[in-house]
Amino acid sequence: MTKNAGLSFPDCSLLLFIFLMSCHNQNVKQPAVAVKNDTVSKRDASVKGAFSDQQILYLDRSHIKKILGDFPLLGKYVTDVQQFYNYRNNSYAWYETTGLIEEAGNLYTHLNNLQDEGILESAPYIKTLDTLINDPAVTGRPDSVLEILLTAEYLFYADRVWNGISENQTTKLQWYIPRKKLDLPFITDSLIRDTSAPIFSDDYSFRQYNLLKATLKKYRQLETSAEWKPIDVKNKYKLNDRSPDITLIRKKLYELGDLKQDDGSEIFDDGLQTGIKLFQTRYGMTDDGIAGTEFLRYLNTPIQDYIRKIIINMERARWLPLDLKSHYLIINIPSFTLYAYDLDTLDFSMNVVVGRNVHKTVLFSGDIKYVVFSPYWDIPPSILKNEILPGIQKDPNYLKRNNMEWVGNRVRQKPGPKNSLGLVKFLFPNSYNIYLHDTPAKSLFQQSTRAFSHGCIRLGEPEKLAVYLLRNDSDWTETKIDAAMHKGVEKYVTLKNPVPVYIGYMTAFVDNKGRINFRDDIYKRDGALGKMIIK
């Protein structure tokens, strides 16, 4: 996640579709063009914006559905197209009286370059559009078929590029973060109302999407230009070693941007060590500066695999909201990291432990409402059955030895430094029984892969998070927070302003230094999404 990488949801109704069809040629009849000289009366007298603001040429609204009937793959947009022209009082949007406006060509270019957006399918009816838009007889005079087709294709583009696959599909992928909701007619209406609004805007996408898009371009260039030889992963190189393999490592790191220059040397020098550490950091490895098995395995991975990973995560970025409140948390499971944002700027990050593969941490969002100092741990029924009760059977002193007690038919662990929740926990009420908490098992945070929990998220620096959440509450200084954590008496604190937390899953992302990062697909989720969007 990156600096200024905010998330948001405009308050518009959901409209999400996906088209995974090939192009078709269609022969369609041309309804007559309606020409009016009267003044627009239903809305503003001047219809302006990114589209044409002429007030002479008008469509016969009854023909919209008939024309789109010849383009069934765009049929779901009939109502949206009708609403768009209703906003315009049925005036032509893509034509001036002298012919097509420049934006028609821009749309045509965007539709022909969907691969730049990480979309590997063709726009529907692109061949028909190609024929029409390159016919001077059609482009030089108002043509109702081309006019309506351009509008429907624009809605397709906005839907596919800015919305992504449907919410039903993302739910099947166990993504429960509320989806970004872009109402397509709302977009077009906004463009009509705002004379300075561009027809294609980065503002419709989460900032991370646009950063990944730029990275995709770079990696595709590497795919065509880079000539990389594989390196034997059984080898291991460190400072002052010499080998022809070191020349190959140096070349790859230079082309990937981890080395500032490539002098072709076979000697493992300080500069190469620095480059290896940068690469290791970008891949979530321990940055020891040694070219060992894990490092070489990542370095040998075909560039096409990383392109695929970028495309998959561009799709995930389409679902994310655009703006957030002033303070929020993002937890990216594959990077085992929590990011705290303050006024849309990264305040700090910390290592976390997430659920192991058999106890996957759920992808969802909520609002942190409570900080609990010196918490009890109420043992979940599954852990009680599978771990605690067998422990009691083997050792009658099991509860006492683990500072636990029976409460009715439940077992809980008393507050203290050995409590499994540590000295503080953070609650955001949810149906998944997931929360953030401290832990006495501090050594786990030093490992590069940190999937060890039963689903909840353990924090590497819990006191820092408590200070962040309570920083505007004068009753809670850092000294008081530390004392409450060590008091051994459970204390609930209700936040005056709940803080949103988003638990997401990005295996490729651009960090706040502008560097592409890759992470292992620990929950094996990339494959299912890849099958949906990559043919």
XYZ file of C-alpha atoms in Angstrom:
535
model
C 0.000 0.000 0.000
C 1.238 3.473 -0.743
C 1.222 6.956 0.557
C -2.032 8.671 -0.342
C -3.462 5.300 -1.332
C -6.896 6.066 0.075
C -10.034 3.947 -0.320
C -13.643 5.186 -0.777
C -17.252 4.570 -1.730
C -19.288 7.217 -3.609
C -22.926 7.113 -2.487
C -24.313 5.709 -5.739
C -26.303 2.584 -6.537
C -24.404 -0.530 -7.620
C -24.208 -1.480 -11.283
C -21.580 -4.121 -12.023
C -21.407 -6.301 -15.108
C -18.674 -8.192 -16.960
C -18.439 -8.994 -20.631
C -16.143 -11.830 -21.650
C -17.218 -12.156 -25.266
C -15.429 -11.805 -28.594
C -16.123 -9.189 -31.269
C -18.860 -9.523 -33.872
C -19.674 -7.684 -37.078
C -23.251 -6.426 -37.301
C -25.263 -4.948 -40.180
C -27.774 -2.466 -38.830
C -30.278 -0.042 -40.299
C -29.924 3.680 -39.741
C -32.927 5.405 -38.162
C -33.399 8.955 -39.265
C -31.673 11.806 -37.402
C -34.030 14.131 -35.599
C -33.056 17.829 -35.921
C -34.486 20.452 -33.589
C -33.999 24.198 -33.347
C -35.997 24.757 -30.196
C -34.351 25.577 -26.870
C -33.639 22.832 -24.375
C -36.261 23.032 -21.665
C -36.107 19.945 -19.459
C -32.707 20.760 -17.954
C -30.137 23.518 -18.273
C -30.350 25.418 -21.523
C -26.667 24.685 -22.200
C -25.702 21.011 -22.191
C -21.960 21.080 -21.606
C -19.221 18.849 -20.309
C -16.822 16.336 -21.754
C -19.322 15.563 -24.495
C -20.628 17.758 -27.300
C -22.596 20.801 -26.191
C -24.372 21.349 -29.524
C -28.138 21.966 -29.370
C -29.192 21.354 -32.934
C -28.930 17.596 -33.512
C -31.243 15.290 -31.570
C -31.917 11.556 -31.462
C -35.293 9.913 -31.626
C -35.274 8.350 -28.154
C -37.508 5.496 -29.281
C -34.697 4.248 -31.513
C -32.178 3.663 -28.703
C -33.531 0.293 -27.649
C -34.010 -0.755 -31.275
C -30.411 0.067 -32.190
C -28.947 -1.669 -29.160
C -31.088 -4.684 -30.010
C -28.575 -5.286 -32.802
C -25.775 -5.306 -30.205
C -27.006 -7.842 -27.611
C -23.683 -7.983 -25.748
C -24.320 -4.369 -24.765
C -27.985 -5.004 -24.016
C -27.628 -4.617 -20.257
C -26.770 -0.970 -20.795
C -30.024 -0.030 -22.560
C -31.535 1.657 -19.507
C -28.282 3.478 -18.751
C -28.006 4.721 -22.333
C -31.598 5.934 -22.244
C -30.956 7.715 -18.958
C -27.813 9.313 -20.404
C -29.737 10.802 -23.324
C -32.548 11.823 -21.030
C -29.978 13.938 -19.141
C -29.085 15.532 -22.478
C -32.655 15.942 -23.713
C -31.716 13.430 -26.447
C -29.080 15.660 -28.052
C -26.138 13.980 -29.785
C -23.139 13.614 -27.434
C -20.390 12.427 -29.782
C -21.105 14.748 -32.696
C -20.811 18.427 -33.348
C -22.586 19.760 -36.403
C -19.273 19.339 -38.261
C -18.768 15.676 -37.336
C -17.411 13.482 -34.542
C -15.793 15.166 -31.550
C -12.250 14.347 -30.472
C -13.422 12.282 -27.492
C -14.915 9.698 -29.854
C -11.422 8.947 -31.097
C -10.137 8.826 -27.517
C -12.763 6.240 -26.611
C -11.924 4.211 -29.719
C -8.237 4.227 -28.727
C -8.995 3.181 -25.154
C -11.211 0.334 -26.324
C -8.478 -0.912 -28.636
C -5.935 -0.821 -25.813
C -7.765 -2.607 -23.026
C -4.610 -4.670 -22.447
C -3.045 -1.509 -20.961
C -5.697 -1.796 -18.250
C -4.807 -5.416 -17.583
C -7.887 -6.621 -19.491
C -7.080 -9.390 -21.939
C -10.417 -9.536 -23.751
C -11.663 -7.472 -26.695
C -14.364 -4.882 -26.334
C -17.666 -6.188 -27.771
C -18.320 -5.176 -31.393
C -14.916 -3.539 -31.733
C -14.798 -4.596 -35.412
C -18.141 -2.941 -36.087
C -16.967 0.183 -34.295
C -13.750 0.085 -36.311
C -15.703 -0.019 -39.554
C -18.010 2.834 -38.589
C -15.452 5.169 -37.056
C -13.159 4.868 -40.080
C -15.921 5.600 -42.582
C -15.839 9.312 -43.561
C -19.480 9.141 -44.603
C -20.414 8.101 -41.061
C -18.028 10.287 -39.091
C -18.684 13.424 -41.126
C -22.409 13.545 -40.462
C -24.597 12.553 -37.485
C -25.062 8.785 -37.470
C -27.442 7.477 -34.834
C -25.997 3.941 -34.811
C -22.432 5.117 -34.210
C -23.654 7.676 -31.672
C -25.506 5.114 -29.569
C -22.837 2.445 -30.008
C -20.185 4.868 -28.709
C -22.276 5.621 -25.633
C -22.879 1.949 -24.877
C -19.188 1.153 -25.444
C -18.212 3.961 -23.075
C -20.448 2.480 -20.387
C -18.909 -0.932 -21.051
C -15.437 0.574 -20.671
C -16.331 2.356 -17.437
C -17.975 -0.777 -16.064
C -15.152 -3.144 -16.955
C -12.189 -0.891 -16.172
C -13.459 1.034 -13.144
C -15.869 -1.466 -11.576
C -14.370 -4.842 -12.457
C -16.073 -8.197 -12.140
C -19.406 -8.474 -10.367
C -19.922 -8.488 -6.623
C -21.399 -11.986 -6.889
C -18.080 -13.179 -8.293
C -15.985 -11.450 -5.649
C -18.158 -12.958 -2.924
C -17.383 -16.397 -4.358
C -13.732 -15.454 -3.926
C -14.472 -14.775 -0.218
C -13.886 -11.035 -0.567
C -16.309 -9.387 1.873
C -14.980 -5.830 1.870
C -17.867 -3.662 0.611
C -17.314 -3.009 -3.073
C -16.742 0.376 -4.631
C -20.076 1.487 -6.062
C -19.863 3.468 -9.280
C -23.234 4.283 -10.800
C -22.582 4.545 -14.537
C -25.362 7.057 -15.315
C -24.080 9.120 -12.373
C -20.625 9.238 -14.022
C -22.020 10.393 -17.348
C -24.305 12.933 -15.666
C -21.313 14.319 -13.764
C -19.403 14.678 -17.020
C -22.317 16.570 -18.526
C -22.565 18.944 -15.576
C -18.819 19.582 -15.181
C -17.334 21.339 -18.197
C -13.784 20.548 -17.035
C -14.337 16.852 -16.307
C -12.304 14.476 -18.493
C -14.102 11.532 -20.046
C -11.302 9.259 -18.802
C -10.142 9.971 -15.274
C -7.808 8.312 -12.793
C -10.171 9.543 -10.087
C -12.556 6.653 -10.783
C -9.934 4.153 -9.581
C -8.226 3.461 -6.280
C -4.758 5.025 -6.550
C -3.046 1.643 -6.239
C -4.712 0.600 -9.507
C -3.019 3.365 -11.463
C 0.363 2.577 -9.902
C 0.001 -1.079 -10.875
C -1.055 -0.031 -14.370
C 2.211 1.879 -14.799
C 4.135 -1.125 -13.483
C 2.356 -3.431 -15.929
C 3.616 -1.294 -18.800
C 7.182 -1.505 -17.498
C 7.061 -5.269 -17.036
C 5.630 -5.806 -20.503
C 8.530 -3.809 -21.887
C 10.910 -6.041 -19.914
C 9.151 -9.086 -21.319
C 10.013 -8.050 -24.859
C 13.482 -6.588 -24.236
C 15.091 -8.470 -21.352
C 17.185 -11.536 -22.089
C 17.638 -13.311 -18.779
C 19.393 -16.601 -18.280
C 18.336 -18.802 -15.339
C 20.755 -19.107 -12.421
C 21.302 -22.350 -10.519
C 19.359 -21.946 -7.261
C 21.680 -24.399 -5.516
C 24.408 -21.777 -5.559
C 24.866 -19.160 -2.871
C 26.776 -15.899 -3.137
C 27.784 -13.312 -0.571
C 30.017 -10.245 -0.286
C 33.404 -10.544 -2.069
C 32.478 -13.787 -3.913
C 33.323 -14.046 -7.604
C 31.338 -15.878 -10.307
C 29.873 -15.413 -13.808
C 26.477 -15.853 -12.089
C 27.095 -12.596 -10.235
C 27.209 -10.812 -13.594
C 23.787 -12.299 -14.437
C 22.381 -11.303 -11.044
C 23.696 -7.782 -11.516
C 22.079 -7.482 -14.963
C 18.663 -8.612 -13.730
C 18.684 -6.338 -10.680
C 19.658 -3.369 -12.843
C 16.823 -3.954 -15.287
C 14.368 -4.427 -12.420
C 15.479 -1.124 -10.880
C 17.197 -2.457 -7.762
C 20.670 -1.436 -9.013
C 21.471 2.066 -10.230
C 24.062 0.837 -12.710
C 25.404 -2.389 -14.197
C 29.162 -2.513 -14.678
C 29.126 -6.206 -15.632
C 31.457 -7.171 -12.776
C 31.706 -10.777 -11.553
C 32.655 -9.578 -8.060
C 30.016 -9.383 -5.319
C 30.593 -5.829 -4.050
C 28.807 -3.490 -1.650
C 26.642 -2.032 -4.417
C 25.345 -5.452 -5.405
C 24.644 -6.287 -1.779
C 22.534 -3.130 -1.485
C 20.641 -4.062 -4.653
C 19.945 -7.561 -3.364
C 18.598 -6.123 -0.103
C 16.232 -3.842 -2.028
C 15.001 -6.799 -4.061
C 14.544 -8.888 -0.911
C 12.550 -6.102 0.732
C 10.270 -5.828 -2.309
C 9.568 -9.546 -2.110
C 8.994 -9.666 1.645
C 12.177 -11.654 2.275
C 14.693 -11.260 5.082
C 17.024 -8.598 3.693
C 20.338 -10.248 4.522
C 21.969 -9.235 1.230
C 22.884 -12.843 0.391
C 22.028 -14.374 -2.986
C 20.697 -17.662 -1.647
C 18.144 -20.243 -2.777
C 15.011 -18.195 -2.026
C 16.421 -15.046 -3.620
C 17.489 -16.885 -6.767
C 14.133 -18.651 -7.014
C 12.317 -15.309 -7.124
C 14.903 -13.863 -9.510
C 14.484 -16.837 -11.876
C 10.684 -16.612 -11.961
C 9.573 -15.804 -15.533
C 8.558 -12.198 -16.081
C 5.217 -13.467 -17.462
C 4.341 -14.819 -14.006
C 4.806 -11.393 -12.476
C 2.757 -9.775 -15.262
C -0.061 -12.190 -14.440
C 0.215 -11.306 -10.753
C 0.055 -7.585 -11.539
C -3.077 -8.071 -13.692
C -4.782 -10.103 -10.947
C -4.108 -7.407 -8.367
C -5.213 -4.622 -10.709
C -8.569 -6.384 -10.698
C -8.623 -6.432 -6.891
C -7.738 -2.747 -6.860
C -10.836 -2.056 -8.998
C -13.033 -3.185 -6.134
C -11.506 -0.935 -3.509
C -13.173 2.312 -2.460
C -11.696 5.667 -3.429
C -11.763 7.929 -0.337
C -11.784 7.189 3.308
C -12.258 9.039 6.517
C -9.234 10.940 7.765
C -7.908 7.999 9.793
C -8.016 4.331 8.834
C -6.122 1.062 8.950
C -5.317 -1.354 6.131
C -4.091 -4.878 6.787
C -2.660 -6.682 3.783
C -2.594 -10.390 4.554
C 0.053 -11.531 2.027
C 2.502 -8.876 3.267
C 1.696 -9.585 6.945
C 1.560 -5.834 7.539
C -0.753 -3.249 9.085
C -0.690 0.264 7.623
C -2.050 3.216 9.622
C -3.127 6.263 7.630
C -3.603 9.783 8.914
C -5.247 12.294 6.575
C -4.574 9.933 3.657
C -0.844 9.792 4.444
C 0.906 6.702 5.768
C 1.616 7.333 9.448
C 3.302 4.029 10.258
C 3.253 0.321 9.514
C 3.883 -2.741 11.642
C 4.345 -6.469 11.267
C 1.350 -8.667 12.000
C 0.619 -12.373 12.283
C -2.432 -13.597 10.357
C -4.399 -16.830 10.209
C -2.718 -19.964 9.018
C -4.058 -21.623 5.882
C -6.518 -23.830 7.774
C -7.749 -20.790 9.730
C -7.721 -18.122 7.032
C -8.224 -14.540 8.181
C -11.437 -13.271 6.571
C -11.280 -10.410 4.040
C -13.715 -7.769 5.276
C -13.912 -4.319 6.853
C -15.267 -2.847 10.047
C -14.890 0.002 12.524
C -12.671 -0.319 15.588
C -14.835 0.875 18.485
C -13.146 -0.461 21.610
C -9.664 -0.728 23.066
C -9.466 -3.335 25.844
C -6.509 -3.121 28.202
C -5.385 -6.177 30.212
C -8.007 -8.347 28.499
C -9.416 -11.708 29.473
C -9.279 -14.288 26.720
C -12.580 -16.103 26.339
C -11.548 -19.408 24.793
C -13.488 -20.017 21.546
C -15.541 -23.268 21.561
C -13.394 -24.858 18.829
C -10.151 -24.224 20.730
C -11.780 -25.350 23.986
C -12.810 -28.631 22.379
C -9.676 -29.338 20.383
C -6.946 -28.002 22.672
C -8.020 -27.022 26.198
C -10.152 -30.039 27.160
C -7.549 -32.560 25.905
C -4.940 -30.579 27.884
C -7.048 -30.810 31.056
C -7.440 -34.574 30.605
C -3.681 -35.009 30.355
C -2.804 -32.559 33.151
C -5.184 -31.756 36.040
C -3.184 -28.561 36.700
C -3.473 -27.400 33.067
C -5.833 -24.480 33.838
C -3.831 -23.206 36.804
C -0.548 -23.549 34.935
C -1.967 -21.492 32.040
C -3.667 -18.897 34.278
C -7.139 -20.037 33.169
C -10.444 -20.486 34.954
C -13.912 -21.900 34.399
C -16.756 -19.369 34.074
C -19.956 -21.395 33.893
C -19.426 -23.800 31.005
C -16.743 -21.615 29.441
C -13.034 -21.250 30.050
C -11.192 -17.957 30.031
C -7.601 -16.914 30.510
C -6.946 -14.220 33.117
C -5.223 -10.923 32.253
C -1.461 -10.824 32.432
C 1.734 -11.022 30.392
C 1.150 -14.710 29.544
C -2.373 -14.110 28.258
C -2.652 -15.247 24.649
C -4.126 -11.848 23.737
C -1.207 -10.088 25.369
C -1.774 -6.802 27.150
C -4.339 -5.148 24.848
C -6.892 -5.992 22.169
C -8.868 -3.922 19.678
C -12.471 -4.773 18.858
C -14.465 -4.016 15.734
C -17.716 -5.985 16.169
C -18.195 -8.496 13.353
C -19.775 -11.868 12.679
C -16.394 -13.515 12.071
C -15.168 -13.102 15.671
C -11.958 -11.493 14.403
C -10.087 -8.756 16.255
C -6.588 -7.302 16.625
C -4.507 -8.098 19.688
C -1.125 -8.247 21.355
C 0.633 -11.579 21.921
C 3.371 -12.934 24.208
C 4.860 -14.837 21.234
C 7.050 -11.961 20.054
C 9.592 -14.060 18.154
C 7.107 -14.821 15.369
C 7.266 -11.220 14.139
C 10.878 -11.693 13.072
C 9.926 -14.336 10.517
C 9.326 -13.312 6.902
C 6.201 -15.518 6.633
C 3.770 -14.923 9.493
C 0.639 -17.061 9.106
C 0.310 -18.738 12.505
C -2.927 -17.626 14.178
C -6.426 -19.105 14.385
C -7.739 -16.207 12.277
C -7.351 -13.143 14.489
C -4.546 -10.684 13.810
C -1.625 -10.375 16.212
C 0.190 -7.050 16.340
C 3.929 -6.537 16.457
C 3.594 -3.122 18.156
C 0.223 -3.036 19.922
C 1.035 -0.110 22.170
C 1.794 2.048 19.117
C -1.671 1.262 17.746
C -3.302 2.098 21.088
C -1.551 5.485 21.114
C -2.653 6.096 17.498
C -6.299 5.283 18.235
C -6.437 7.330 21.452
C -4.205 10.233 20.418
C -7.082 12.729 20.413
C -8.412 11.600 23.796
C -6.832 13.732 26.532
C -7.734 11.108 29.129
C -5.268 8.671 27.609
C -1.633 9.709 27.556
C 1.105 7.258 26.573
C 1.944 6.828 30.259
C -1.660 5.960 31.146
C -1.903 3.565 28.219
C 1.232 1.729 29.338
C -0.050 1.539 32.927
C -3.439 0.161 31.834
C -1.748 -2.491 29.704
C 0.232 -3.764 32.706
C -2.367 -3.289 35.454
C -3.789 -6.805 35.177
C -7.372 -5.505 35.451
C -9.510 -5.571 32.325
C -10.484 -2.079 31.144
C -12.742 -1.259 28.162
C -12.295 2.123 26.440
C -14.838 3.259 23.848
C -13.327 5.306 21.038
C -14.952 8.684 20.571
C -14.505 8.290 16.820
C -14.439 4.697 15.517
C -11.625 4.006 13.050
C -12.230 1.953 9.877
C -10.064 -1.123 9.312
C -9.816 -2.932 5.976
C -8.461 -6.478 5.839
C -7.465 -7.085 2.232
C -5.434 -9.359 0.008
C -2.893 -7.918 -2.460
C -0.057 -10.119 -3.716
C 1.328 -7.263 -5.837
C 1.299 -3.620 -4.781
C 3.340 -0.440 -5.093
C 4.779 0.853 -1.821
C 5.028 4.459 -0.628
C 8.445 4.742 -2.282
C 6.993 3.875 -5.668
C 8.473 0.366 -5.790
C 6.564 -2.689 -6.943
C 6.271 -5.365 -4.255
C 5.356 -9.014 -4.733
C 4.227 -11.478 -2.093
C 3.496 -15.181 -2.049
C -0.137 -16.192 -2.518
C -0.359 -17.737 0.957
C -4.093 -18.553 0.734
C -3.931 -19.651 -2.932
C -6.477 -17.052 -4.038
C -4.738 -15.748 -7.163
C -5.509 -18.861 -9.188
C -9.299 -18.649 -8.875
C -9.361 -14.947 -9.732
C -6.943 -15.496 -12.609
C -9.293 -18.061 -14.138
C -12.124 -15.511 -14.044
C -10.293 -12.670 -15.761
C -7.430 -14.180 -17.778
C -8.351 -16.287 -20.776
